[in-house]
PDB file of C-alpha atoms and ligand atoms in Angstrom:
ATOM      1  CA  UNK A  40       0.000   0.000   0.000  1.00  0.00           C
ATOM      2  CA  UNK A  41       1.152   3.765  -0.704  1.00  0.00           C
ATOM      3  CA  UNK A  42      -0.003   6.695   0.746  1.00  0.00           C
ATOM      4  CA  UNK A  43      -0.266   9.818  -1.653  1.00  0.00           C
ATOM      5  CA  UNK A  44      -0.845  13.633  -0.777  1.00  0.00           C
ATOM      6  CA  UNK A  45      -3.987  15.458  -2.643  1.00  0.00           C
ATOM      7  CA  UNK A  46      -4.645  18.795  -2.390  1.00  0.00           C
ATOM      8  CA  UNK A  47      -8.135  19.974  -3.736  1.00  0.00           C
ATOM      9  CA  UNK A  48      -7.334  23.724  -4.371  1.00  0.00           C
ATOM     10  CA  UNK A  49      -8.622  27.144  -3.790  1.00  0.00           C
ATOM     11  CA  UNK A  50     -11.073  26.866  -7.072  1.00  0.00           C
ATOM     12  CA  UNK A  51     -12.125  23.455  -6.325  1.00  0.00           C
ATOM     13  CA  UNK A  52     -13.443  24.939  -2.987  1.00  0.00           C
ATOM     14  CA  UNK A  53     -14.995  28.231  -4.740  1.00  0.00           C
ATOM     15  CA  UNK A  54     -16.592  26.081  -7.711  1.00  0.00           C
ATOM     16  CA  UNK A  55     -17.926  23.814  -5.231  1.00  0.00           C
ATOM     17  CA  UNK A  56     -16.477  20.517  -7.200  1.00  0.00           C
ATOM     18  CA  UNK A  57     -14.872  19.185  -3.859  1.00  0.00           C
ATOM     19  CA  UNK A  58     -17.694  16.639  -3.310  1.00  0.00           C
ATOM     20  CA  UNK A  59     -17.140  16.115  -7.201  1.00  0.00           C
ATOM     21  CA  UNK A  60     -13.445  15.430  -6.950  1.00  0.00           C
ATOM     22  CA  UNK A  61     -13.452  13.470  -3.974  1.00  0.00           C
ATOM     23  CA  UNK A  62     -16.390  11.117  -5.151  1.00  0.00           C
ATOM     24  CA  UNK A  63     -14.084  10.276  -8.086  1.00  0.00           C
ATOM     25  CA  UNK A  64     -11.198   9.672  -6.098  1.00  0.00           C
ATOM     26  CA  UNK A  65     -13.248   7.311  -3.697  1.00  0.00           C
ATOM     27  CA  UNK A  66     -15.511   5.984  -6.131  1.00  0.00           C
ATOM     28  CA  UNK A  67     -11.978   4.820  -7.999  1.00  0.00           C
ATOM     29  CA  UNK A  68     -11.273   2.586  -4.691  1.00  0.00           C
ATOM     30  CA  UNK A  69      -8.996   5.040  -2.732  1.00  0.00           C
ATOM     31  CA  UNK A  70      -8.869   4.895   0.978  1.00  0.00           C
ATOM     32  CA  UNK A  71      -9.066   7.850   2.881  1.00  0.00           C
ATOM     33  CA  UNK A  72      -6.513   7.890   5.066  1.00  0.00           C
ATOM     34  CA  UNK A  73      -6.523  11.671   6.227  1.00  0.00           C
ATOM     35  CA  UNK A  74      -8.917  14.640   5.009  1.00  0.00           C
ATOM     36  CA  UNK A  75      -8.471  18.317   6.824  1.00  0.00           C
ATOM     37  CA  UNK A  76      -9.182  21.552   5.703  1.00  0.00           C
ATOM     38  CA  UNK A  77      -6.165  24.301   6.283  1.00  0.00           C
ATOM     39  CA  UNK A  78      -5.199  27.348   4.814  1.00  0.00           C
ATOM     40  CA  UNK A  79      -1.313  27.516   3.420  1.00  0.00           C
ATOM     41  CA  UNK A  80       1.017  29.701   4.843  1.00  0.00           C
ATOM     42  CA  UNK A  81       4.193  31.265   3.254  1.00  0.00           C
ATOM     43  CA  UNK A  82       6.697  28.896   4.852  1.00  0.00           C
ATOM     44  CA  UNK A  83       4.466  25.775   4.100  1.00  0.00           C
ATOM     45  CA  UNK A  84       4.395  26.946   0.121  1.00  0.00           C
ATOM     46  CA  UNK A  85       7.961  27.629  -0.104  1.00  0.00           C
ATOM     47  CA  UNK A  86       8.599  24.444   0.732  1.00  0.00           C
ATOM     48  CA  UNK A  87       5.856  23.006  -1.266  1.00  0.00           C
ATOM     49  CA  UNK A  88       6.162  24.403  -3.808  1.00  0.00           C
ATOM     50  CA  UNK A  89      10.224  25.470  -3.776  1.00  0.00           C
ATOM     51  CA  UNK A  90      11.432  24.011  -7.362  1.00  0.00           C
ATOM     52  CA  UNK A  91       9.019  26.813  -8.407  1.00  0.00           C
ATOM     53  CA  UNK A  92      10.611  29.390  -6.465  1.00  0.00           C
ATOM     54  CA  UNK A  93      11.783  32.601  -8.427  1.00  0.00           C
ATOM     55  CA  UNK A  94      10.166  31.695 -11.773  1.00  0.00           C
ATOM     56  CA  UNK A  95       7.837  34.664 -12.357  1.00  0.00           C
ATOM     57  CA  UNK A  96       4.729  33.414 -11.928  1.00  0.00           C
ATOM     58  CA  UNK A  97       5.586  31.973  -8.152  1.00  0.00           C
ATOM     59  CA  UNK A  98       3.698  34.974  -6.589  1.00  0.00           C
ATOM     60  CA  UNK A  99       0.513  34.397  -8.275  1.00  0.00           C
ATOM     61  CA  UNK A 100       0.828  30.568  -7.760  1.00  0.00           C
ATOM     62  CA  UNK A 101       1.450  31.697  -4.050  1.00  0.00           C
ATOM     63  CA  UNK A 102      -1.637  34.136  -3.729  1.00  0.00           C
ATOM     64  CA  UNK A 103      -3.688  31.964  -5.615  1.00  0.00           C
ATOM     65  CA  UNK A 104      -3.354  28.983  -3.139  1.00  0.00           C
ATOM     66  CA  UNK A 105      -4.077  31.422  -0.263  1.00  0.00           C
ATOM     67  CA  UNK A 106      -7.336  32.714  -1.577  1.00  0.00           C
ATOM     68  CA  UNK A 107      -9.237  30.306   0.356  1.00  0.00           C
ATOM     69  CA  UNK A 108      -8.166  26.999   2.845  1.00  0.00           C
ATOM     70  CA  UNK A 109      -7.815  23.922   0.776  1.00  0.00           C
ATOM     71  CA  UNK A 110      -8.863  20.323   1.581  1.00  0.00           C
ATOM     72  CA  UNK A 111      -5.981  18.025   2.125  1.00  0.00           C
ATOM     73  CA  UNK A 112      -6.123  14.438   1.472  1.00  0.00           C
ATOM     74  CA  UNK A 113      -4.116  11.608   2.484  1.00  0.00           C
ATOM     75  CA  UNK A 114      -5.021   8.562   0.317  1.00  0.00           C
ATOM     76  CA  UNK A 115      -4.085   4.963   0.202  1.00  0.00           C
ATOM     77  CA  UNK A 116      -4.057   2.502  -2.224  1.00  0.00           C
ATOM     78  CA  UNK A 117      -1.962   0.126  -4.065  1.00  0.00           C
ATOM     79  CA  UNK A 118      -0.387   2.168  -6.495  1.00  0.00           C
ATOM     80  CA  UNK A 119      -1.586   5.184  -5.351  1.00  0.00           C
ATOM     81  CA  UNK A 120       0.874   7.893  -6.451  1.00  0.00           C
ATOM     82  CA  UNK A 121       0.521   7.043 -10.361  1.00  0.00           C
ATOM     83  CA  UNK A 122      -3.032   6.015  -9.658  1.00  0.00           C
ATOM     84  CA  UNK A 123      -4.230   9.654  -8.892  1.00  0.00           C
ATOM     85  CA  UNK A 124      -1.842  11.084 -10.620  1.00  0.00           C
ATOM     86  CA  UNK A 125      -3.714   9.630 -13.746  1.00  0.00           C
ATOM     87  CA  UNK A 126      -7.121  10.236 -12.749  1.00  0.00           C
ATOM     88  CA  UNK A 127      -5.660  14.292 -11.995  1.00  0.00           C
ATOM     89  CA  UNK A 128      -4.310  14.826 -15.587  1.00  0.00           C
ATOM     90  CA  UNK A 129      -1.797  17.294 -16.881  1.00  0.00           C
ATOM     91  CA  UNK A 130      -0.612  20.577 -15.647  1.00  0.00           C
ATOM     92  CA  UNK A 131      -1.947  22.437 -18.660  1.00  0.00           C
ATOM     93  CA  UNK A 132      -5.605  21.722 -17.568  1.00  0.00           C
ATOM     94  CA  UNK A 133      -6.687  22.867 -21.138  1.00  0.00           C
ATOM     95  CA  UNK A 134      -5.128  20.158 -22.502  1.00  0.00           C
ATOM     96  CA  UNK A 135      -5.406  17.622 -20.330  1.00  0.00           C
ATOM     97  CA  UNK A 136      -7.041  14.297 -21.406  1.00  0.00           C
ATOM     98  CA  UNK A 137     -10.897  14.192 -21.202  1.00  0.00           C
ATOM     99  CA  UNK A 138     -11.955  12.053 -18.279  1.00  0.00           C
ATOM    100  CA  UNK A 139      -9.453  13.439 -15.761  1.00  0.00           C
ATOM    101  CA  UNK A 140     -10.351  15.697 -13.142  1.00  0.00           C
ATOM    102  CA  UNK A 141      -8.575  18.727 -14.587  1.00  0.00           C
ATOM    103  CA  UNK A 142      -9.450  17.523 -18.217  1.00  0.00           C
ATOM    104  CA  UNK A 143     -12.837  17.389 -17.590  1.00  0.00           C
ATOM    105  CA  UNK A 144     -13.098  20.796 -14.810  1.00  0.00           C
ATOM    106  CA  UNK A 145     -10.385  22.882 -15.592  1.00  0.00           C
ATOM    107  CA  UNK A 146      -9.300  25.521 -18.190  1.00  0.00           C
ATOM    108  CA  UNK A 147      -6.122  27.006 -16.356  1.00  0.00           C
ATOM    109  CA  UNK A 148      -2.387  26.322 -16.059  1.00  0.00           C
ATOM    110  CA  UNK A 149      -2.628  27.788 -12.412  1.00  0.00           C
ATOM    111  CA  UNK A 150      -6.189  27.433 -11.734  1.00  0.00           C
ATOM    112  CA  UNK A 151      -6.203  23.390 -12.142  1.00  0.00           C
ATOM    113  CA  UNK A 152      -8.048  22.230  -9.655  1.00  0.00           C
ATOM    114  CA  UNK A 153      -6.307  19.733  -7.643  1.00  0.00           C
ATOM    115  CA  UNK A 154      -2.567  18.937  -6.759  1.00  0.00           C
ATOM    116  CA  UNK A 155      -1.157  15.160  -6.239  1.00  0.00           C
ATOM    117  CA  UNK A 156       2.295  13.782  -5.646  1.00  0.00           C
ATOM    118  CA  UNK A 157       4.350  13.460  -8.690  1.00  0.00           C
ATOM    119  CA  UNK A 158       6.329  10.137  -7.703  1.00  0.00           C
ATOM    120  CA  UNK A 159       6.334   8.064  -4.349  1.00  0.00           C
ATOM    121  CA  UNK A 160       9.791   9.880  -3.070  1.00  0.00           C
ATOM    122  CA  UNK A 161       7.800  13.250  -3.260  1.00  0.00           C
ATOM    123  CA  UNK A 162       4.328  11.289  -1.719  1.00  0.00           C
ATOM    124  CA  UNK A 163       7.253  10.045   1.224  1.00  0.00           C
ATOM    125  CA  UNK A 164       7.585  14.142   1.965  1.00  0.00           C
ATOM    126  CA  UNK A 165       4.596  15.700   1.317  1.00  0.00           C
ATOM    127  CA  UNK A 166       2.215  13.604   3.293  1.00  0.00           C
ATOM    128  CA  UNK A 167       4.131  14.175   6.312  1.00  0.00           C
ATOM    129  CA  UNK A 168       4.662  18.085   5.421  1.00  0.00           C
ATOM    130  CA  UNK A 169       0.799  18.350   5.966  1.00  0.00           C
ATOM    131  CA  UNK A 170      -0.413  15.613   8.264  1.00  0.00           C
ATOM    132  CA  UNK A 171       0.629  15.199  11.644  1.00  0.00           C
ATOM    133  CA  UNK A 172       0.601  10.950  12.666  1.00  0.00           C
ATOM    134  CA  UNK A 173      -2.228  11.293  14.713  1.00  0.00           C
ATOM    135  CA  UNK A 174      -4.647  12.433  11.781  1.00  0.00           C
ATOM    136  CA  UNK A 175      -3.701   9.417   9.397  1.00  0.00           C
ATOM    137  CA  UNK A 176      -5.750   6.676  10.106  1.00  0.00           C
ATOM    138  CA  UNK A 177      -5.125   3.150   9.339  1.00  0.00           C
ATOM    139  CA  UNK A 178      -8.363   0.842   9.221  1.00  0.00           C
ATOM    140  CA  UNK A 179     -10.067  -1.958   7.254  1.00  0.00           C
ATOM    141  CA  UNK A 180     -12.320  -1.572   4.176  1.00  0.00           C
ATOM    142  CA  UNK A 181     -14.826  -4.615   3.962  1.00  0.00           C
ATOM    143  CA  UNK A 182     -14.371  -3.684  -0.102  1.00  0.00           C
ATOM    144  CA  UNK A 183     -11.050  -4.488  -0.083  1.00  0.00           C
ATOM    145  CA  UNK A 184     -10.906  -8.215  -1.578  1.00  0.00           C
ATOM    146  CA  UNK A 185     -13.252  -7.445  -4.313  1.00  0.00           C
ATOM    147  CA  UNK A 186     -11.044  -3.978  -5.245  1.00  0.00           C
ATOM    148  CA  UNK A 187      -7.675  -5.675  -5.702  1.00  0.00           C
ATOM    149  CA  UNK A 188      -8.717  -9.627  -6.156  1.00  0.00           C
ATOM    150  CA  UNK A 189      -5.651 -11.366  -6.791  1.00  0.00           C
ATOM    151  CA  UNK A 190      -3.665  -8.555  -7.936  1.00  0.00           C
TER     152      UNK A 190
HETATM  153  P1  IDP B 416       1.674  19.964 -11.052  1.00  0.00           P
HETATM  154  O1  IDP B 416       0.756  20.663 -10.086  1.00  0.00           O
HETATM  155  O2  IDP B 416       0.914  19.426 -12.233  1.00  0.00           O
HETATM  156  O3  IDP B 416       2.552  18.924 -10.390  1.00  0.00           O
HETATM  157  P2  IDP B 416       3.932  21.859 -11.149  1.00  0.00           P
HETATM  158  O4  IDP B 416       4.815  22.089 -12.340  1.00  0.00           O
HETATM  159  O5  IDP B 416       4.525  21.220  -9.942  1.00  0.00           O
HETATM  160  O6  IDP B 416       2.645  21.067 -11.685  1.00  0.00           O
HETATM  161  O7  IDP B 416       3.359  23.279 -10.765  1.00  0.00           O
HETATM  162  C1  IDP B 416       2.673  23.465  -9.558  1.00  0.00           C
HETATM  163  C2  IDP B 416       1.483  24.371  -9.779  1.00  0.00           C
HETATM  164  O8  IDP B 416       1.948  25.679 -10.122  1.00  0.00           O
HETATM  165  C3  IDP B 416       0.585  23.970 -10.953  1.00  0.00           C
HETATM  166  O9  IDP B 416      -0.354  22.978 -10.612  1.00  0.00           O
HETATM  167  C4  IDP B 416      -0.078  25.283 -11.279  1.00  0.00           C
HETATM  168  O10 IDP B 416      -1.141  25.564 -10.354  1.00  0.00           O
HETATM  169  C5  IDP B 416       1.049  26.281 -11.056  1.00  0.00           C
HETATM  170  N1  IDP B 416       1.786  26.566 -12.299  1.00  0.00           N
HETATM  171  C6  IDP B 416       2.690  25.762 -12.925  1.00  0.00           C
HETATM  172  N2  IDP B 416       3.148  26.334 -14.056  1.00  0.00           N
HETATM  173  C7  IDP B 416       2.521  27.537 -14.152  1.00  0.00           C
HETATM  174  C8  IDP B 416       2.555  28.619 -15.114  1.00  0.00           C
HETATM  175  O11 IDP B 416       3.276  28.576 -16.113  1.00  0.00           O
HETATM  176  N3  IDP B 416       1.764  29.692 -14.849  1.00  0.00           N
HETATM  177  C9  IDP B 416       0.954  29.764 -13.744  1.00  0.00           C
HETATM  178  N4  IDP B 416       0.887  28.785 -12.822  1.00  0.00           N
HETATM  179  C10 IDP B 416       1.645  27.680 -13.026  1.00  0.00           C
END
């Protein structure tokens, strides 16, 4: 099992899609294993965000992700990283294949909905960045034998 960060972002919260997003995500056969709302500070999207740091649109990317808090997600799954990462689509939401979240939501390069660990190293950081221990949970889904079978 891997655990993979998922940030729903500031116009996934002001288009009301979060219930939209996280449906698909579930629906898919992701385990929640932490869900918070919290607004971003500086420090937090320096770090987050640092191999972005001092190309010119870093402000904006900055401001934008402070508009509003955003809904952090912790989920688990085999696979999980390249799982959502695939269900998220491309940067360049305009382009992004149809039946992905930002594909089928999105028409911005900033304003792209949702934010998901790029490879398991980066999952390895970023979930702990923003969750503490104590609010990832570790439990049993009855689903679980039908969702993987034997592989
Ligand atoms: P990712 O979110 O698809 O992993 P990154 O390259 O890590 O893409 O960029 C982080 C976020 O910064 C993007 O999701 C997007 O919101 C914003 N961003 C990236 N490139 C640009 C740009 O050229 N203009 C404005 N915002 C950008």
């Amino acid at each position: 099992m891997e655990r993979t960060l998922v940030l729903l972002k500031p116009d996934a919260v002001q288009r009301d899609l979060v219930g939209e997003i996280l449906a698909r995500l579930e629906r898919k056969g992701l385990k929640i294993a932490g869900l918070k709302m919290m607004r971003l500070s500086d420090e937090l999207l320096n770090e987050h965000y640092s191999h972005l740091v001092g190309r010119p649109f870093f402000p904006e990317v900055k401001s934008f992700m402070q508009l509003t808090p955003v809904v952090a997600l912790c989920l688990e799954g085999i696979d999980s990283v390249n799982t959502v990462r695939a269900i998220c689509g491309i940067t360049k939401a305009r382009e992004a294949a149809p039946g992905t979240i930002r594909g089928e939501f999105a028409m911005s390069v900033q304003a792209n909905l949702i934010h998901c660990s790029d490879s398991l190293e980066t999952a390895q950081v970023e979930v702990p960045r923003f969750f503490k221990p104590e609010e990832l949970f570790t439990y049993s889904d009855a689903l679980e034998g039908y969702l993987y079978n034997s592989s």
